[in-house]
Amino acid sequence: GAVVSQHPSRVICKSGTSVKIECRSLDFQATTMFWYRQFPKQSLMLMATSNEGSKATYEQGVEKDKFLINHASLTLSTLTVTSAHPEDSSFYICSADRGRLSGELFFGEGSRLTVL
Amino acid sequence: KQEVTQIPAALSVPEGENLVLNCSFTDSAIYNLQWFRQDPGKGLTSLLLIQSSQREQTSGRLNASLDKSSGRSTLYIAASQPGDSATYLCAVVGFSGGYNKLIFGAGTRLAVHP
């Protein structure tokens, strides 16, 4: 099956710093990738849709300047949490659309961000 | 706006029981529906994918059904095992804003005890 890799899996940072999370599709090209955020014991909330070569589309309530998304190639999308604060601590998961008719999405293993 | 609801929110059963997890969605215009498993602190593992034209899918001890007209899906787990303990998430894919978007339910936390 299709493989999506996320890095890092865990990151701890100080308040005020910026953190970059990478999402890679390893064995397929993904024109579209999605970023989700998950709080403890809650479901995944879609943050933004990342489209290769163009600006990301953010969901309502998600700060564009806070969560910078770049989809520079067909296999890589990055999420940068800028000037992180403790309330940004969460589990971030990406998914990639292989683009086939099935519409099946493949997920990375997630990245646990802890802001001190 | 699509909303996905999962019932029950949590379930604790003894090993060997057959289980039914429920998922409902408000907008029947979906592309497909997926069931996922999530272990604590981990990513998602896709269990079953049902296309909108299909009524069910089976994989091992898992069977998922889809009734698109009524906005419902069920995940049936036969002969549950402690290793099945996890959170099960239901998600529907709809075409919105030019993309296939996946909208998740809150999940059912399953605990199977020996």
PDB file of C-alpha atoms in Angstrom:
ATOM      1  CA  GLY A   1       0.000   0.000   0.000  1.00  0.00           C
ATOM      2  CA  ALA A   2       0.900   3.630  -0.242  1.00  0.00           C
ATOM      3  CA  VAL A   3       3.262   4.993   2.394  1.00  0.00           C
ATOM      4  CA  VAL A   4       3.276   8.432   3.952  1.00  0.00           C
ATOM      5  CA  SER A   5       6.083   9.431   6.262  1.00  0.00           C
ATOM      6  CA  GLN A   6       6.074  12.211   8.833  1.00  0.00           C
ATOM      7  CA  HIS A   7       9.051  13.698  10.577  1.00  0.00           C
ATOM      8  CA  PRO A   8       9.717  14.329  13.381  1.00  0.00           C
ATOM      9  CA  SER A   9       7.463  11.971  15.303  1.00  0.00           C
ATOM     10  CA  ARG A  10       8.026  13.901  18.522  1.00  0.00           C
ATOM     11  CA  VAL A  11       9.293  17.404  19.129  1.00  0.00           C
ATOM     12  CA  ILE A  12       9.611  19.491  22.255  1.00  0.00           C
ATOM     13  CA  CYS A  13      10.314  23.170  21.918  1.00  0.00           C
ATOM     14  CA  LYS A  14      10.355  26.350  23.938  1.00  0.00           C
ATOM     15  CA  SER A  15       7.583  28.870  23.701  1.00  0.00           C
ATOM     16  CA  GLY A  16       8.227  31.401  20.949  1.00  0.00           C
ATOM     17  CA  THR A  17      10.202  29.141  18.667  1.00  0.00           C
ATOM     18  CA  SER A  18       9.074  27.775  15.311  1.00  0.00           C
ATOM     19  CA  VAL A  19       8.765  24.105  14.477  1.00  0.00           C
ATOM     20  CA  LYS A  20       8.658  22.476  11.058  1.00  0.00           C
ATOM     21  CA  ILE A  21       6.956  19.154  10.399  1.00  0.00           C
ATOM     22  CA  GLU A  22       7.497  17.279   7.152  1.00  0.00           C
ATOM     23  CA  CYS A  23       5.095  14.993   5.347  1.00  0.00           C
ATOM     24  CA  ARG A  24       6.377  12.840   2.508  1.00  0.00           C
ATOM     25  CA  SER A  25       4.657  10.434   0.181  1.00  0.00           C
ATOM     26  CA  LEU A  26       7.278   7.738  -0.308  1.00  0.00           C
ATOM     27  CA  ASP A  27       5.996   5.680  -3.200  1.00  0.00           C
ATOM     28  CA  PHE A  28       3.542   7.908  -4.999  1.00  0.00           C
ATOM     29  CA  GLN A  29       3.069  11.491  -6.069  1.00  0.00           C
ATOM     30  CA  ALA A  30       0.544  13.476  -4.095  1.00  0.00           C
ATOM     31  CA  THR A  31      -0.764  16.634  -5.663  1.00  0.00           C
ATOM     32  CA  THR A  32      -2.881  17.170  -2.585  1.00  0.00           C
ATOM     33  CA  MET A  33      -1.994  16.689   1.055  1.00  0.00           C
ATOM     34  CA  PHE A  34      -4.015  17.461   4.144  1.00  0.00           C
ATOM     35  CA  TRP A  35      -2.999  18.540   7.619  1.00  0.00           C
ATOM     36  CA  TYR A  36      -4.990  17.544  10.681  1.00  0.00           C
ATOM     37  CA  ARG A  37      -4.737  18.408  14.331  1.00  0.00           C
ATOM     38  CA  GLN A  38      -5.849  16.136  17.135  1.00  0.00           C
ATOM     39  CA  PHE A  39      -6.295  17.030  20.798  1.00  0.00           C
ATOM     40  CA  PRO A  40      -6.280  14.275  23.425  1.00  0.00           C
ATOM     41  CA  LYS A  41      -9.298  12.006  23.193  1.00  0.00           C
ATOM     42  CA  GLN A  42     -10.751  14.058  20.388  1.00  0.00           C
ATOM     43  CA  SER A  43     -11.117  13.462  16.699  1.00  0.00           C
ATOM     44  CA  LEU A  44      -8.999  14.794  13.898  1.00  0.00           C
ATOM     45  CA  MET A  45      -9.772  18.300  12.787  1.00  0.00           C
ATOM     46  CA  LEU A  46      -8.847  19.315   9.263  1.00  0.00           C
ATOM     47  CA  MET A  47      -6.605  22.363   9.356  1.00  0.00           C
ATOM     48  CA  ALA A  48      -5.734  22.938   5.728  1.00  0.00           C
ATOM     49  CA  THR A  49      -5.477  21.464   2.280  1.00  0.00           C
ATOM     50  CA  SER A  50      -2.081  21.664   0.674  1.00  0.00           C
ATOM     51  CA  ASN A  51      -1.894  21.710  -3.100  1.00  0.00           C
ATOM     52  CA  GLU A  52       1.422  21.340  -4.887  1.00  0.00           C
ATOM     53  CA  GLY A  53       2.593  24.580  -6.403  1.00  0.00           C
ATOM     54  CA  SER A  54      -0.106  26.804  -4.977  1.00  0.00           C
ATOM     55  CA  LYS A  55      -1.218  28.330  -1.718  1.00  0.00           C
ATOM     56  CA  ALA A  56      -2.813  26.154   0.910  1.00  0.00           C
ATOM     57  CA  THR A  57      -6.514  26.374   1.624  1.00  0.00           C
ATOM     58  CA  TYR A  58      -7.190  26.824   5.325  1.00  0.00           C
ATOM     59  CA  GLU A  59     -10.275  25.752   7.207  1.00  0.00           C
ATOM     60  CA  GLN A  60     -12.283  28.312   9.087  1.00  0.00           C
ATOM     61  CA  GLY A  61     -10.692  29.328  12.351  1.00  0.00           C
ATOM     62  CA  VAL A  62      -7.173  28.206  11.432  1.00  0.00           C
ATOM     63  CA  GLU A  63      -4.628  31.018  11.459  1.00  0.00           C
ATOM     64  CA  LYS A  64      -2.709  31.160   8.195  1.00  0.00           C
ATOM     65  CA  ASP A  65       0.177  33.108   9.660  1.00  0.00           C
ATOM     66  CA  LYS A  66       0.426  30.741  12.582  1.00  0.00           C
ATOM     67  CA  PHE A  67       0.457  27.519  10.617  1.00  0.00           C
ATOM     68  CA  LEU A  68       2.502  27.954   7.467  1.00  0.00           C
ATOM     69  CA  ILE A  69       2.068  25.238   4.868  1.00  0.00           C
ATOM     70  CA  ASN A  70       4.322  24.702   1.902  1.00  0.00           C
ATOM     71  CA  HIS A  71       3.856  22.036  -0.758  1.00  0.00           C
ATOM     72  CA  ALA A  72       6.981  22.508  -2.828  1.00  0.00           C
ATOM     73  CA  SER A  73       7.015  19.178  -4.606  1.00  0.00           C
ATOM     74  CA  LEU A  74       4.710  16.301  -5.452  1.00  0.00           C
ATOM     75  CA  THR A  75       6.088  14.258  -2.564  1.00  0.00           C
ATOM     76  CA  LEU A  76       6.628  16.792   0.201  1.00  0.00           C
ATOM     77  CA  SER A  77       4.458  19.129   2.223  1.00  0.00           C
ATOM     78  CA  THR A  78       5.624  20.971   5.329  1.00  0.00           C
ATOM     79  CA  LEU A  79       3.750  22.503   8.226  1.00  0.00           C
ATOM     80  CA  THR A  80       5.532  25.179  10.235  1.00  0.00           C
ATOM     81  CA  VAL A  81       4.095  26.202  13.568  1.00  0.00           C
ATOM     82  CA  THR A  82       5.392  29.718  14.028  1.00  0.00           C
ATOM     83  CA  SER A  83       6.040  31.318  17.409  1.00  0.00           C
ATOM     84  CA  ALA A  84       4.693  28.247  19.132  1.00  0.00           C
ATOM     85  CA  HIS A  85       2.855  28.540  22.439  1.00  0.00           C
ATOM     86  CA  PRO A  86       1.768  25.856  24.909  1.00  0.00           C
ATOM     87  CA  GLU A  87      -1.753  25.858  23.458  1.00  0.00           C
ATOM     88  CA  ASP A  88      -0.266  24.711  20.155  1.00  0.00           C
ATOM     89  CA  SER A  89       0.780  21.475  21.795  1.00  0.00           C
ATOM     90  CA  SER A  90      -1.064  18.773  19.938  1.00  0.00           C
ATOM     91  CA  PHE A  91      -0.805  15.780  17.652  1.00  0.00           C
ATOM     92  CA  TYR A  92      -0.452  16.785  14.010  1.00  0.00           C
ATOM     93  CA  ILE A  93      -1.178  14.271  11.258  1.00  0.00           C
ATOM     94  CA  CYS A  94      -0.854  14.603   7.521  1.00  0.00           C
ATOM     95  CA  SER A  95      -2.527  12.640   4.779  1.00  0.00           C
ATOM     96  CA  ALA A  96      -1.950  12.380   1.075  1.00  0.00           C
ATOM     97  CA  ASP A  97      -4.305  11.833  -1.826  1.00  0.00           C
ATOM     98  CA  ARG A  98      -2.914   9.378  -4.338  1.00  0.00           C
ATOM     99  CA  GLY A  99      -5.332  10.810  -6.840  1.00  0.00           C
ATOM    100  CA  ARG A 100      -6.919   7.572  -7.924  1.00  0.00           C
ATOM    101  CA  LEU A 101     -10.648   7.132  -8.361  1.00  0.00           C
ATOM    102  CA  SER A 102     -10.975   5.366  -5.013  1.00  0.00           C
ATOM    103  CA  GLY A 103     -10.486   8.625  -3.158  1.00  0.00           C
ATOM    104  CA  GLU A 104      -8.578   6.751  -0.478  1.00  0.00           C
ATOM    105  CA  LEU A 105      -6.286   8.865   1.651  1.00  0.00           C
ATOM    106  CA  PHE A 106      -3.124   7.633   3.322  1.00  0.00           C
ATOM    107  CA  PHE A 107      -1.899   8.933   6.641  1.00  0.00           C
ATOM    108  CA  GLY A 108       1.428   9.611   8.214  1.00  0.00           C
ATOM    109  CA  GLU A 109       2.261   8.377  11.698  1.00  0.00           C
ATOM    110  CA  GLY A 110       1.708  11.788  13.207  1.00  0.00           C
ATOM    111  CA  SER A 111       3.913  14.285  15.026  1.00  0.00           C
ATOM    112  CA  ARG A 112       3.536  15.013  18.718  1.00  0.00           C
ATOM    113  CA  LEU A 113       4.368  18.652  19.461  1.00  0.00           C
ATOM    114  CA  THR A 114       4.931  19.771  23.019  1.00  0.00           C
ATOM    115  CA  VAL A 115       5.556  23.453  23.639  1.00  0.00           C
ATOM    116  CA  LEU A 116       7.019  24.298  27.030  1.00  0.00           C
TER     117      LEU A 116
ATOM    118  CA  LYS B   1     -21.804  21.164   6.479  1.00  0.00           C
ATOM    119  CA  GLN B   2     -20.978  17.500   6.880  1.00  0.00           C
ATOM    120  CA  GLU B   3     -21.042  16.159  10.427  1.00  0.00           C
ATOM    121  CA  VAL B   4     -20.019  12.675  11.455  1.00  0.00           C
ATOM    122  CA  THR B   5     -21.203  11.101  14.697  1.00  0.00           C
ATOM    123  CA  GLN B   6     -20.002   7.879  16.263  1.00  0.00           C
ATOM    124  CA  ILE B   7     -21.826   5.879  18.889  1.00  0.00           C
ATOM    125  CA  PRO B   8     -20.880   4.707  21.432  1.00  0.00           C
ATOM    126  CA  ALA B   9     -18.062   7.006  22.464  1.00  0.00           C
ATOM    127  CA  ALA B  10     -16.507   4.235  24.524  1.00  0.00           C
ATOM    128  CA  LEU B  11     -16.987   0.526  24.864  1.00  0.00           C
ATOM    129  CA  SER B  12     -15.516  -2.059  27.222  1.00  0.00           C
ATOM    130  CA  VAL B  13     -16.178  -5.725  26.560  1.00  0.00           C
ATOM    131  CA  PRO B  14     -14.812  -9.130  27.484  1.00  0.00           C
ATOM    132  CA  GLU B  15     -12.785 -11.025  24.969  1.00  0.00           C
ATOM    133  CA  GLY B  16     -14.752 -13.035  22.425  1.00  0.00           C
ATOM    134  CA  GLU B  17     -17.751 -10.763  22.057  1.00  0.00           C
ATOM    135  CA  ASN B  18     -19.057  -9.632  18.704  1.00  0.00           C
ATOM    136  CA  LEU B  19     -19.218  -5.855  18.463  1.00  0.00           C
ATOM    137  CA  VAL B  20     -21.036  -3.232  16.452  1.00  0.00           C
ATOM    138  CA  LEU B  21     -19.749   0.302  16.162  1.00  0.00           C
ATOM    139  CA  ASN B  22     -22.017   2.913  14.647  1.00  0.00           C
ATOM    140  CA  CYS B  23     -21.307   5.897  12.451  1.00  0.00           C
ATOM    141  CA  SER B  24     -23.763   8.412  11.034  1.00  0.00           C
ATOM    142  CA  PHE B  25     -23.267  11.356   8.694  1.00  0.00           C
ATOM    143  CA  THR B  26     -25.532  14.246   7.810  1.00  0.00           C
ATOM    144  CA  ASP B  27     -24.785  14.740   4.109  1.00  0.00           C
ATOM    145  CA  SER B  28     -25.321  11.664   1.963  1.00  0.00           C
ATOM    146  CA  ALA B  29     -23.342  13.127  -0.953  1.00  0.00           C
ATOM    147  CA  ILE B  30     -20.179  11.262  -0.086  1.00  0.00           C
ATOM    148  CA  TYR B  31     -17.508   9.791  -2.275  1.00  0.00           C
ATOM    149  CA  ASN B  32     -16.616   7.010   0.097  1.00  0.00           C
ATOM    150  CA  LEU B  33     -16.402   6.108   3.773  1.00  0.00           C
ATOM    151  CA  GLN B  34     -13.373   4.816   5.605  1.00  0.00           C
ATOM    152  CA  TRP B  35     -12.916   3.140   8.958  1.00  0.00           C
ATOM    153  CA  PHE B  36      -9.613   3.648  10.717  1.00  0.00           C
ATOM    154  CA  ARG B  37      -7.937   2.337  13.810  1.00  0.00           C
ATOM    155  CA  GLN B  38      -5.789   4.536  16.010  1.00  0.00           C
ATOM    156  CA  ASP B  39      -3.642   3.262  18.836  1.00  0.00           C
ATOM    157  CA  PRO B  40      -2.746   5.726  21.625  1.00  0.00           C
ATOM    158  CA  GLY B  41      -0.239   8.326  20.455  1.00  0.00           C
ATOM    159  CA  LYS B  42      -0.055   6.812  17.005  1.00  0.00           C
ATOM    160  CA  GLY B  43      -1.213   7.611  13.514  1.00  0.00           C
ATOM    161  CA  LEU B  44      -4.079   6.054  11.650  1.00  0.00           C
ATOM    162  CA  THR B  45      -4.348   2.603  10.164  1.00  0.00           C
ATOM    163  CA  SER B  46      -6.899   2.218   7.414  1.00  0.00           C
ATOM    164  CA  LEU B  47      -9.169  -0.760   8.051  1.00  0.00           C
ATOM    165  CA  LEU B  48     -11.845  -0.671   5.395  1.00  0.00           C
ATOM    166  CA  LEU B  49     -12.839   1.602   2.553  1.00  0.00           C
ATOM    167  CA  ILE B  50     -16.374   1.512   1.174  1.00  0.00           C
ATOM    168  CA  GLN B  51     -17.106   3.320  -2.040  1.00  0.00           C
ATOM    169  CA  SER B  52     -20.412   5.172  -2.258  1.00  0.00           C
ATOM    170  CA  SER B  53     -21.715   2.581  -4.717  1.00  0.00           C
ATOM    171  CA  GLN B  54     -20.934  -0.317  -2.381  1.00  0.00           C
ATOM    172  CA  ARG B  55     -22.911  -1.622   0.560  1.00  0.00           C
ATOM    173  CA  GLU B  56     -20.233  -3.456   2.517  1.00  0.00           C
ATOM    174  CA  GLN B  57     -16.621  -4.496   2.748  1.00  0.00           C
ATOM    175  CA  THR B  58     -15.009  -7.314   4.679  1.00  0.00           C
ATOM    176  CA  SER B  59     -11.497  -7.873   5.932  1.00  0.00           C
ATOM    177  CA  GLY B  60     -10.842 -10.793   8.246  1.00  0.00           C
ATOM    178  CA  ARG B  61     -12.952 -10.375  11.366  1.00  0.00           C
ATOM    179  CA  LEU B  62     -14.089  -6.929  10.283  1.00  0.00           C
ATOM    180  CA  ASN B  63     -17.148  -6.113   8.261  1.00  0.00           C
ATOM    181  CA  ALA B  64     -18.319  -2.619   7.429  1.00  0.00           C
ATOM    182  CA  SER B  65     -21.654  -1.728   5.913  1.00  0.00           C
ATOM    183  CA  LEU B  66     -22.830   1.474   4.310  1.00  0.00           C
ATOM    184  CA  ASP B  67     -26.356   2.801   3.859  1.00  0.00           C
ATOM    185  CA  LYS B  68     -25.745   6.068   2.094  1.00  0.00           C
ATOM    186  CA  SER B  69     -29.375   7.070   1.818  1.00  0.00           C
ATOM    187  CA  SER B  70     -29.865   6.946   5.570  1.00  0.00           C
ATOM    188  CA  GLY B  71     -26.400   8.297   6.326  1.00  0.00           C
ATOM    189  CA  ARG B  72     -25.216   5.313   8.326  1.00  0.00           C
ATOM    190  CA  SER B  73     -22.359   2.877   8.515  1.00  0.00           C
ATOM    191  CA  THR B  74     -21.585   0.113  10.960  1.00  0.00           C
ATOM    192  CA  LEU B  75     -18.347  -1.646  11.737  1.00  0.00           C
ATOM    193  CA  TYR B  76     -18.801  -5.197  12.919  1.00  0.00           C
ATOM    194  CA  ILE B  77     -15.963  -6.868  14.797  1.00  0.00           C
ATOM    195  CA  ALA B  78     -16.309 -10.596  15.255  1.00  0.00           C
ATOM    196  CA  ALA B  79     -14.805 -12.521  18.157  1.00  0.00           C
ATOM    197  CA  SER B  80     -13.076  -9.512  19.689  1.00  0.00           C
ATOM    198  CA  GLN B  81      -9.550  -9.856  21.071  1.00  0.00           C
ATOM    199  CA  PRO B  82      -7.505  -7.735  23.494  1.00  0.00           C
ATOM    200  CA  GLY B  83      -5.387  -6.674  20.538  1.00  0.00           C
ATOM    201  CA  ASP B  84      -8.450  -4.978  19.071  1.00  0.00           C
ATOM    202  CA  SER B  85      -8.323  -2.382  21.847  1.00  0.00           C
ATOM    203  CA  ALA B  86      -7.920   0.998  20.172  1.00  0.00           C
ATOM    204  CA  THR B  87      -9.932   3.974  19.003  1.00  0.00           C
ATOM    205  CA  TYR B  88     -11.951   3.378  15.875  1.00  0.00           C
ATOM    206  CA  LEU B  89     -12.604   6.345  13.659  1.00  0.00           C
ATOM    207  CA  CYS B  90     -15.145   6.684  10.916  1.00  0.00           C
ATOM    208  CA  ALA B  91     -14.565   9.245   8.184  1.00  0.00           C
ATOM    209  CA  VAL B  92     -16.432  10.261   5.062  1.00  0.00           C
ATOM    210  CA  VAL B  93     -14.944  11.699   1.933  1.00  0.00           C
ATOM    211  CA  GLY B  94     -16.819  14.401   0.142  1.00  0.00           C
ATOM    212  CA  PHE B  95     -15.777  16.571  -2.748  1.00  0.00           C
ATOM    213  CA  SER B  96     -15.537  20.105  -1.447  1.00  0.00           C
ATOM    214  CA  GLY B  97     -13.654  23.130  -2.663  1.00  0.00           C
ATOM    215  CA  GLY B  98     -12.047  21.161  -5.448  1.00  0.00           C
ATOM    216  CA  TYR B  99     -10.640  18.420  -3.263  1.00  0.00           C
ATOM    217  CA  ASN B 100     -11.619  15.158  -1.674  1.00  0.00           C
ATOM    218  CA  LYS B 101     -11.941  16.082   1.988  1.00  0.00           C
ATOM    219  CA  LEU B 102     -12.055  13.601   4.816  1.00  0.00           C
ATOM    220  CA  ILE B 103     -14.326  14.484   7.734  1.00  0.00           C
ATOM    221  CA  PHE B 104     -13.898  12.434  10.890  1.00  0.00           C
ATOM    222  CA  GLY B 105     -16.177  11.354  13.674  1.00  0.00           C
ATOM    223  CA  ALA B 106     -14.996  11.628  17.271  1.00  0.00           C
ATOM    224  CA  GLY B 107     -14.269   7.911  17.443  1.00  0.00           C
ATOM    225  CA  THR B 108     -15.216   4.963  19.592  1.00  0.00           C
ATOM    226  CA  ARG B 109     -12.660   3.939  22.230  1.00  0.00           C
ATOM    227  CA  LEU B 110     -12.738   0.206  22.488  1.00  0.00           C
ATOM    228  CA  ALA B 111     -11.264  -1.812  25.332  1.00  0.00           C
ATOM    229  CA  VAL B 112     -11.326  -5.599  25.097  1.00  0.00           C
ATOM    230  CA  HIS B 113     -10.283  -7.282  28.325  1.00  0.00           C
ATOM    231  CA  PRO B 114      -9.168 -10.877  28.718  1.00  0.00           C
TER     232      PRO B 114
END
